[in-house]
Amino acid sequence: MSARGGVGMYIKETHQFSERSDLSIFIPHIFESIFIETHINNKTIIVGTIYRPNTPPKADIEIFTHTMIELLN
């Protein structure tokens, strides 16, 4: 495990949300993400943060790209 990197979000205390663990992906040294679901003006909104470490040789761009495509689908 590295002491660097990671993803996070700051969410105002008055906003209700739930983490979408089905969308949040962690592949060490390749892909890190966190997603939440919230409701604004009677609409469901999904918001995410994605991080791609760029330290070779572990930052495999092909695995990252494949994971990103799968997540977007």
C-alpha atoms as one frame of an Amber mdcrd trajectory, in Angstrom:
protein
   0.000   0.000   0.000   1.193   3.493  -0.809   1.038   6.599   1.369  -0.014
   8.649  -1.685  -3.035   8.916  -3.930  -6.630   8.045  -3.223 -10.002   9.580
  -3.926 -12.473  11.501  -1.840 -15.335  13.981  -1.917 -16.440  16.845   0.215
 -20.206  16.943   0.591 -22.090  19.688   2.388 -23.583  18.456   5.670 -27.103
  19.383   4.593 -26.992  17.066   1.546 -28.230  13.543   1.999 -26.427  10.917
  -0.052 -25.546   7.260  -0.170 -22.323   5.713  -1.417 -22.679   3.638  -4.577
 -20.296   0.824  -3.686 -21.446  -1.043  -6.813 -19.765   1.697  -8.892 -16.820
   2.509  -6.606 -13.789   0.582  -7.879 -10.330   0.139  -6.378  -7.544  -1.600
  -8.313  -4.267  -0.851  -6.497  -1.894   1.364  -8.506  -4.272   1.396 -11.510
  -7.805   2.687 -10.813  -9.452   4.328  -7.822 -12.971   5.736  -7.712 -15.803
   6.641  -5.398 -19.407   7.362  -6.390 -22.390   8.703  -4.496 -26.081   9.051
  -5.228 -28.020  12.096  -4.139 -31.332  13.746  -4.932 -31.597  17.348  -6.117
 -34.873  18.949  -7.235 -36.583  15.545  -7.299 -33.900  14.122  -9.607 -31.506
  11.312  -8.803 -27.914  12.385  -9.431 -24.856  10.124  -9.423 -21.531  11.880
  -8.861 -18.106  10.270  -8.960 -14.424  10.934  -8.581 -11.897   8.856 -10.526
  -8.145   8.791 -10.042  -5.533   7.144 -12.254  -2.118   6.775 -10.617   0.619
   7.586 -13.107   3.589   5.831 -11.560   4.980   3.220 -13.974   5.185   0.305
 -14.310   2.123  -0.338 -12.145  -0.127   2.300 -13.733  -1.371   0.059 -16.534
  -3.260   2.322 -18.957  -4.911  -0.620 -20.748  -6.477  -1.964 -17.550  -7.498
   1.573 -16.565  -9.124   2.196 -19.952 -10.950  -1.148 -19.935 -12.215  -0.502
 -16.389 -13.364   3.013 -17.330 -15.272   1.741 -20.375 -16.969  -0.964 -18.303
 -17.904   1.562 -15.625 -19.402   3.971 -18.155 -21.420   1.184 -19.777
